[in-house]
Amino acid sequence: MLDISQATHMLTSLGVSSTLAAKAAERTAQQQGDADPLTFLKELQSTLAELSAQPATAGDTAAGTTATATQQSTKPYQSTAERYTEKSGTDTAAGASSSTATAKAPFNNLQEFRQWEQGLGDTFAEDYEVPDYVRMISMSLSGGDQEAVGRYMFFKNNPEFAADYAAIRSGQLSKFPTDGSTLVKSDLSQMPAETAAFYKSQPPAALLAAEGFNMDPTLAKMRTDGKVEVPEGVNPSEWLMSNKWTADGVVAQDNRQLFAQAPYIGLDGRGAGTYRLTTYDAATNSIIDPNGTAYDPVTGEARA
């Protein structure tokens, strides 16, 4: 049986509000909890579309939007590079590095960050689309004060997104990709040409859904096409999460751990430097900056 929390997290990463995602995941789990994972995904999409058609409530908004994966899938796909070219006049790698070099965070410490965050507006453009970076930190954004350090560290290390976030909270449109293409972790160059072509031709949500459930995207596609069979007596969900396709055959791989540690390389494979993210060191209970500096997870202050 697929984990409800896992389905919920996958939907929120695609831009669905946390409340709506939880409702869709819970209902689908009740109806198709023991189904094949690909059948579960199809039912999840159907349930999401049904719930999205219902009038939204105040609790159904996330970061000021009710955009859904179903709605996003109807839009023509544009690559990461195309979105950066359209929005900011640069390609993915250059856009990330140049804007980071010139941008400066509007705060110097956690206290100043809290003041900055409290002063943000709550007006979103009518045609607002959820930026990829908001999807990535959606859980932190909805986490309230207990997630403040996480938000502070993200915007401190990515000041260009801090400026953009302030702008969209005042009714402007994001200057960064909103199609999910920067959130892809799978390397399409390592897939069969046919599979890579399929994922390139689809909105990134198709690939992100497989990753969200910790499935090897190639095996998931082959299973849908009837080109591979799960060994008899083996749980299909566990098999897709515990194996990967290679040119020499299917081999074991812990996809859950792989995707948890893999960088966001983007659908075009060139976005590894798009997001500067921290890591958590359980041994010292510290948040580790990309430059190696350790920070206290409660105060946000650098450790001696």
Coordinates of C-alpha atoms in Angstrom, one line a residue, residues 13 34 204 226:
S13 CA 5.7 19.4 -4.9
D34 CA -3.9 -1.8 -2.5
P204 CA 7.3 17.7 -16.3
G226 CA 3.3 -3.5 -20.9

